Amino acid sequence: MEVLQLLVSGLANGCVYGLVALGFVLIYKATEAVNFAQGDFMMLGAFVTLGLVNPGYMGLPFWVALPLVFLIMGALGYLLDLVVLRAIFGQSQTAVIILTIALGFVIRFAAGAIWGHEPQSLHSPLALGEVRVGGVVLGLVDVAVIVVTILLTLLLWQFFARTRVGLAMQAASQNQMAAYYMGIPVRRVQGLVWALAGIVAAVAGILYASKGAIDPNAGFIGIKAFAAAVIGGFGSLPGALMGGLIVGVIEPFAARYLPPGWSQIAPYALLLAVLLFRPHGLFAQVRAKKV
């Protein structure tokens, strides 16, 4: 039964990693840019929710604040693309990477200046307590995180498969020039992808904050999420989620059954092995281009 407890805890953490990794992949597929501030967007989404919900701040009901959080984070993602990234259009990918790394530092500084650097807890209805199953204590928040992630994944799948905007995003990610000639407003679609990535990061932040205290350094979770995206396959949306689940499950089992310190090293050891033996990722969607 201990295995069940470790598995549920690992899957819950992996869901958060997977959602942040999903933001990496969404942006990369649409713009071929890597947003290294995605983890900090997750942290910012958690703090925006905390600022709207907690009694010491605005004290809004959680379910009333939720759409406001999504609106704020989606707008921030869209404005980042509109104001900042389009200003350096045509520059190298290195410039974009450096810009997003610097943006991460700015977000962490701003979060610390507004909400402080001490860990704080979000008043979340997802923190449902614990349940005992056959002598094993399972956190209901972990189960809630897994269920919410599954529902969000299904919602995103329906969005990309059945809506015009979702289909336009897929077309723009496959071939921007062809999408442009088909009448798809590629720039606007890219901005919507950044907005969607901001919303997904907000969901990940809320789930992360529901599991425990948060502080501005929580954004460093983006490093593990990036590893998860690479392990799963950087061009694959399902691969990003699966990579996050793999990383999340490895950590508690490594902490329990391997020598001290291996729980921190294990995800990156797996990343190294994947890069050596399957460089496109475990669930990569590699297609040959027709010319």
Short mmCIF file of C-alpha atoms in Angstrom, two decimals:
data_model
loop_
_atom_site.label_atom_id
_atom_site.label_comp_id
_atom_site.label_asym_id
_atom_site.label_seq_id
_atom_site.Cartn_x
_atom_site.Cartn_y
_atom_site.Cartn_z
CA MET A 1 0.00 0.00 0.00
CA GLU A 2 2.99 2.26 0.45
CA VAL A 3 3.49 1.98 -3.29
CA LEU A 4 -0.03 3.36 -3.83
CA GLN A 5 0.71 6.34 -1.61
CA LEU A 6 3.97 7.07 -3.44
CA LEU A 7 2.27 6.62 -6.80
CA VAL A 8 -0.62 9.02 -6.07
CA SER A 9 1.75 11.63 -4.64
CA GLY A 10 4.08 11.29 -7.63
CA LEU A 11 1.22 11.51 -10.14
CA ALA A 12 -0.09 14.68 -8.46
CA ASN A 13 3.33 16.34 -8.64
CA GLY A 14 3.74 15.05 -12.17
CA CYS A 15 0.46 16.66 -13.21
CA VAL A 16 1.83 20.06 -12.20
CA TYR A 17 5.11 19.40 -14.04
CA GLY A 18 3.15 18.21 -17.06
CA LEU A 19 0.95 21.31 -17.20
CA VAL A 20 3.98 23.61 -17.07
CA ALA A 21 5.67 21.42 -19.71
CA LEU A 22 2.51 21.72 -21.79
CA GLY A 23 3.01 25.50 -21.80
CA PHE A 24 6.56 25.02 -23.06
CA VAL A 25 5.38 22.83 -25.91
CA LEU A 26 2.39 24.99 -26.86
CA ILE A 27 4.62 28.02 -27.35
CA TYR A 28 7.38 26.07 -29.08
CA LYS A 29 5.01 24.44 -31.56
CA ALA A 30 3.39 27.77 -32.46
CA THR A 31 6.43 30.06 -32.51
CA GLU A 32 9.54 27.82 -32.31
CA ALA A 33 10.49 29.82 -29.20
CA VAL A 34 11.27 28.42 -25.76
CA ASN A 35 9.71 30.37 -22.90
CA PHE A 36 11.99 29.75 -19.92
CA ALA A 37 9.70 31.98 -17.83
CA GLN A 38 6.87 29.43 -18.01
CA GLY A 39 7.58 28.19 -14.48
CA ASP A 40 7.51 31.77 -13.23
CA PHE A 41 4.17 32.26 -14.98
CA MET A 42 2.93 29.30 -12.95
CA MET A 43 4.19 30.94 -9.76
CA LEU A 44 2.62 34.28 -10.75
CA GLY A 45 -0.72 32.60 -11.44
CA ALA A 46 -0.63 31.09 -7.95
CA PHE A 47 0.14 34.46 -6.36
CA VAL A 48 -2.53 36.29 -8.39
CA THR A 49 -5.05 33.73 -7.13
CA LEU A 50 -3.76 34.15 -3.58
CA GLY A 51 -4.07 37.94 -3.87
CA LEU A 52 -7.67 37.68 -5.04
CA VAL A 53 -8.80 34.92 -2.67
CA ASN A 54 -6.99 35.11 0.67
CA PRO A 55 -8.69 37.10 3.45
CA GLY A 56 -5.61 39.24 4.05
CA TYR A 57 -5.87 40.55 0.49
CA MET A 58 -9.07 40.97 -1.57
CA GLY A 59 -10.91 38.01 -0.07
CA LEU A 60 -13.04 37.11 -3.10
CA PRO A 61 -14.78 33.71 -3.21
CA PHE A 62 -12.51 31.17 -4.89
CA TRP A 63 -14.89 30.34 -7.74
CA VAL A 64 -15.50 34.03 -8.42
CA ALA A 65 -11.76 34.76 -8.52
CA LEU A 66 -10.98 31.84 -10.81
CA PRO A 67 -12.18 33.39 -14.12
CA LEU A 68 -10.46 36.65 -13.16
CA VAL A 69 -7.17 34.78 -12.69
CA PHE A 70 -7.51 33.15 -16.11
CA LEU A 71 -8.34 36.50 -17.70
CA ILE A 72 -5.35 38.22 -16.06
CA MET A 73 -2.85 35.47 -16.93
CA GLY A 74 -4.18 35.08 -20.45
CA ALA A 75 -3.91 38.84 -20.99
CA LEU A 76 -0.35 38.86 -19.63
CA GLY A 77 0.63 36.07 -22.02
CA TYR A 78 -0.96 37.84 -24.99
CA LEU A 79 0.65 41.20 -24.09
CA LEU A 80 4.05 39.56 -23.66
CA ASP A 81 3.86 38.35 -27.24
CA LEU A 82 2.35 41.58 -28.57
CA VAL A 83 4.61 44.10 -26.82
CA VAL A 84 7.88 42.30 -26.12
CA LEU A 85 8.41 39.34 -28.42
CA ARG A 86 7.22 41.02 -31.60
CA ALA A 87 9.69 43.82 -30.91
CA ILE A 88 12.55 41.35 -31.36
CA PHE A 89 10.98 39.50 -34.29
CA GLY A 90 13.68 38.23 -36.62
CA GLN A 91 16.31 37.94 -33.89
CA SER A 92 17.96 34.62 -33.08
CA GLN A 93 16.39 32.03 -30.80
CA THR A 94 19.21 32.77 -28.36
CA ALA A 95 17.88 36.30 -27.95
CA VAL A 96 14.40 34.97 -27.17
CA ILE A 97 15.81 32.50 -24.63
CA ILE A 98 17.83 35.21 -22.88
CA LEU A 99 14.79 37.50 -22.90
CA THR A 100 12.52 34.90 -21.26
CA ILE A 101 15.17 34.02 -18.67
CA ALA A 102 15.45 37.72 -17.79
CA LEU A 103 11.65 37.93 -17.71
CA GLY A 104 11.64 35.14 -15.14
CA PHE A 105 13.92 37.16 -12.86
CA VAL A 106 11.63 40.19 -13.27
CA ILE A 107 8.53 38.14 -12.40
CA ARG A 108 10.21 36.69 -9.29
CA PHE A 109 11.31 40.16 -8.18
CA ALA A 110 7.84 41.61 -8.77
CA ALA A 111 6.14 38.75 -6.89
CA GLY A 112 8.51 39.20 -3.96
CA ALA A 113 7.94 42.96 -3.91
CA ILE A 114 4.15 42.59 -3.95
CA TRP A 115 3.50 39.49 -1.85
CA GLY A 116 6.75 39.11 0.06
CA HIS A 117 9.37 36.36 0.04
CA GLU A 118 7.96 34.28 2.90
CA PRO A 119 6.02 31.10 1.99
CA GLN A 120 2.25 31.62 1.96
CA SER A 121 -0.69 29.24 1.69
CA LEU A 122 -3.58 29.62 -0.73
CA HIS A 123 -7.10 29.27 0.72
CA SER A 124 -8.16 26.65 -1.81
CA PRO A 125 -11.25 24.43 -1.70
CA LEU A 126 -9.13 21.73 -3.36
CA ALA A 127 -7.30 21.20 -0.04
CA LEU A 128 -9.81 18.58 1.06
CA GLY A 129 -7.90 16.85 3.84
CA GLU A 130 -6.90 13.19 3.88
CA VAL A 131 -8.48 9.78 3.52
CA ARG A 132 -7.26 6.43 4.85
CA VAL A 133 -7.30 3.55 2.37
CA GLY A 134 -6.29 0.22 3.86
CA GLY A 135 -3.93 1.80 6.35
CA VAL A 136 -2.45 4.24 3.80
CA VAL A 137 -3.13 7.95 4.21
CA LEU A 138 -3.76 9.67 0.88
CA GLY A 139 -4.14 13.41 0.44
CA LEU A 140 -7.42 14.21 -1.27
CA VAL A 141 -5.73 17.28 -2.76
CA ASP A 142 -3.47 14.91 -4.72
CA VAL A 143 -6.51 13.09 -6.09
CA ALA A 144 -8.15 16.43 -6.92
CA VAL A 145 -5.03 17.59 -8.78
CA ILE A 146 -5.02 14.41 -10.88
CA VAL A 147 -8.74 14.71 -11.67
CA VAL A 148 -8.48 18.40 -12.61
CA THR A 149 -5.50 17.68 -14.87
CA ILE A 150 -7.37 14.87 -16.65
CA LEU A 151 -10.38 17.14 -17.20
CA LEU A 152 -8.19 19.98 -18.48
CA THR A 153 -6.37 17.60 -20.83
CA LEU A 154 -9.67 16.39 -22.28
CA LEU A 155 -10.85 20.00 -22.63
CA LEU A 156 -7.67 21.00 -24.48
CA TRP A 157 -7.95 17.96 -26.73
CA GLN A 158 -11.51 18.93 -27.66
CA PHE A 159 -10.42 22.54 -28.15
CA PHE A 160 -7.67 21.63 -30.62
CA ALA A 161 -9.73 19.00 -32.40
CA ARG A 162 -13.10 20.72 -32.74
CA THR A 163 -12.82 24.52 -32.61
CA ARG A 164 -11.77 26.81 -35.45
CA VAL A 165 -9.24 28.58 -33.22
CA GLY A 166 -7.74 25.28 -32.14
CA LEU A 167 -7.48 24.04 -35.72
CA ALA A 168 -5.90 27.37 -36.73
CA MET A 169 -3.33 26.98 -33.95
CA GLN A 170 -2.47 23.50 -35.18
CA ALA A 171 -2.15 24.73 -38.77
CA ALA A 172 0.09 27.63 -37.74
CA SER A 173 2.30 25.28 -35.72
CA GLN A 174 2.75 22.92 -38.67
CA ASN A 175 3.51 25.48 -41.38
CA GLN A 176 3.23 29.20 -40.69
CA MET A 177 3.64 30.26 -44.32
CA ALA A 178 1.00 27.85 -45.61
CA ALA A 179 -1.36 28.91 -42.80
CA TYR A 180 -0.83 32.57 -43.74
CA TYR A 181 -1.70 31.87 -47.40
CA MET A 182 -4.83 30.02 -46.26
CA GLY A 183 -6.03 33.22 -44.59
CA ILE A 184 -5.12 32.37 -41.00
CA PRO A 185 -3.92 35.45 -39.02
CA VAL A 186 -0.71 33.80 -37.85
CA ARG A 187 0.46 36.63 -35.59
CA ARG A 188 -2.87 36.80 -33.81
CA VAL A 189 -2.98 33.03 -33.45
CA GLN A 190 0.50 33.09 -31.93
CA GLY A 191 -0.66 35.69 -29.42
CA LEU A 192 -3.60 33.45 -28.53
CA VAL A 193 -1.19 30.55 -27.99
CA TRP A 194 0.79 32.68 -25.52
CA ALA A 195 -2.49 33.57 -23.80
CA LEU A 196 -3.47 29.91 -23.62
CA ALA A 197 -0.06 29.04 -22.20
CA GLY A 198 -0.59 31.71 -19.54
CA ILE A 199 -3.96 30.21 -18.60
CA VAL A 200 -2.52 26.69 -18.42
CA ALA A 201 0.30 28.03 -16.22
CA ALA A 202 -2.32 29.62 -13.95
CA VAL A 203 -4.09 26.25 -13.58
CA ALA A 204 -0.77 24.61 -12.73
CA GLY A 205 -0.04 27.36 -10.20
CA ILE A 206 -3.41 26.97 -8.49
CA LEU A 207 -2.95 23.20 -8.25
CA TYR A 208 0.60 23.63 -6.95
CA ALA A 209 -0.48 26.17 -4.34
CA SER A 210 -3.35 23.91 -3.26
CA LYS A 211 -0.79 21.25 -2.33
CA GLY A 212 1.39 23.47 -0.11
CA ALA A 213 2.93 26.86 0.54
CA ILE A 214 4.29 29.00 -2.30
CA ASP A 215 7.00 31.65 -2.53
CA PRO A 216 8.58 33.52 -5.48
CA ASN A 217 11.21 30.80 -5.93
CA ALA A 218 8.47 28.29 -6.79
CA GLY A 219 8.99 29.33 -10.41
CA PHE A 220 12.15 27.21 -10.50
CA ILE A 221 9.84 24.26 -10.97
CA GLY A 222 10.07 25.25 -14.61
CA ILE A 223 13.49 23.55 -14.77
CA LYS A 224 11.93 20.16 -13.97
CA ALA A 225 9.05 20.91 -16.30
CA PHE A 226 11.51 21.66 -19.11
CA ALA A 227 13.21 18.32 -18.44
CA ALA A 228 9.78 16.67 -18.54
CA ALA A 229 9.01 18.32 -21.90
CA VAL A 230 12.28 17.04 -23.36
CA ILE A 231 11.77 13.54 -21.94
CA GLY A 232 8.26 13.33 -23.37
CA GLY A 233 9.16 14.92 -26.71
CA PHE A 234 9.37 18.68 -27.10
CA GLY A 235 7.02 18.80 -30.06
CA SER A 236 4.34 16.58 -28.54
CA LEU A 237 1.53 17.84 -26.32
CA PRO A 238 0.66 14.36 -24.97
CA GLY A 239 4.39 13.76 -24.57
CA ALA A 240 4.74 16.85 -22.37
CA LEU A 241 2.06 15.57 -20.00
CA MET A 242 3.48 12.04 -19.98
CA GLY A 243 6.98 13.39 -19.38
CA GLY A 244 5.67 15.37 -16.40
CA LEU A 245 4.00 12.26 -14.96
CA ILE A 246 7.20 10.24 -15.41
CA VAL A 247 9.30 12.86 -13.62
CA GLY A 248 6.71 13.21 -10.88
CA VAL A 249 6.55 9.45 -10.23
CA ILE A 250 10.33 8.99 -10.30
CA GLU A 251 10.93 11.51 -7.48
CA PRO A 252 9.06 9.86 -4.57
CA PHE A 253 10.19 6.34 -5.51
CA ALA A 254 13.80 7.50 -5.78
CA ALA A 255 13.50 9.27 -2.42
CA ARG A 256 12.12 6.09 -0.82
CA TYR A 257 14.25 3.36 -2.37
CA LEU A 258 17.50 5.03 -3.49
CA PRO A 259 20.29 6.65 -1.42
CA PRO A 260 19.74 10.22 -0.12
CA GLY A 261 19.93 12.88 -2.81
CA TRP A 262 18.94 10.62 -5.69
CA SER A 263 15.41 11.97 -5.78
CA GLN A 264 16.78 15.29 -7.06
CA ILE A 265 19.19 13.69 -9.52
CA ALA A 266 16.92 10.94 -10.92
CA PRO A 267 14.84 13.13 -13.31
CA TYR A 268 17.97 14.62 -14.86
CA ALA A 269 19.66 11.21 -15.09
CA LEU A 270 16.61 10.04 -17.04
CA LEU A 271 16.83 13.18 -19.18
CA LEU A 272 20.44 12.36 -20.01
CA ALA A 273 19.54 8.77 -20.91
CA VAL A 274 16.68 9.93 -23.15
CA LEU A 275 18.93 12.43 -24.94
CA LEU A 276 21.52 9.71 -25.52
CA PHE A 277 19.23 6.93 -26.75
CA ARG A 278 16.06 8.68 -27.96
CA PRO A 279 16.96 12.33 -28.55
CA HIS A 280 13.52 13.26 -29.90
CA GLY A 281 11.85 12.15 -26.65
CA LEU A 282 9.90 9.09 -25.57
CA PHE A 283 6.64 10.20 -27.19
CA ALA A 284 7.99 12.40 -29.96
CA GLN A 285 5.91 13.07 -33.05
CA VAL A 286 8.61 13.08 -35.71
CA ARG A 287 7.48 13.42 -39.29
CA ALA A 288 9.51 13.67 -42.43
CA LYS A 289 9.00 16.94 -44.26
CA LYS A 290 7.81 16.76 -47.86
CA VAL A 291 9.69 19.02 -50.23
#
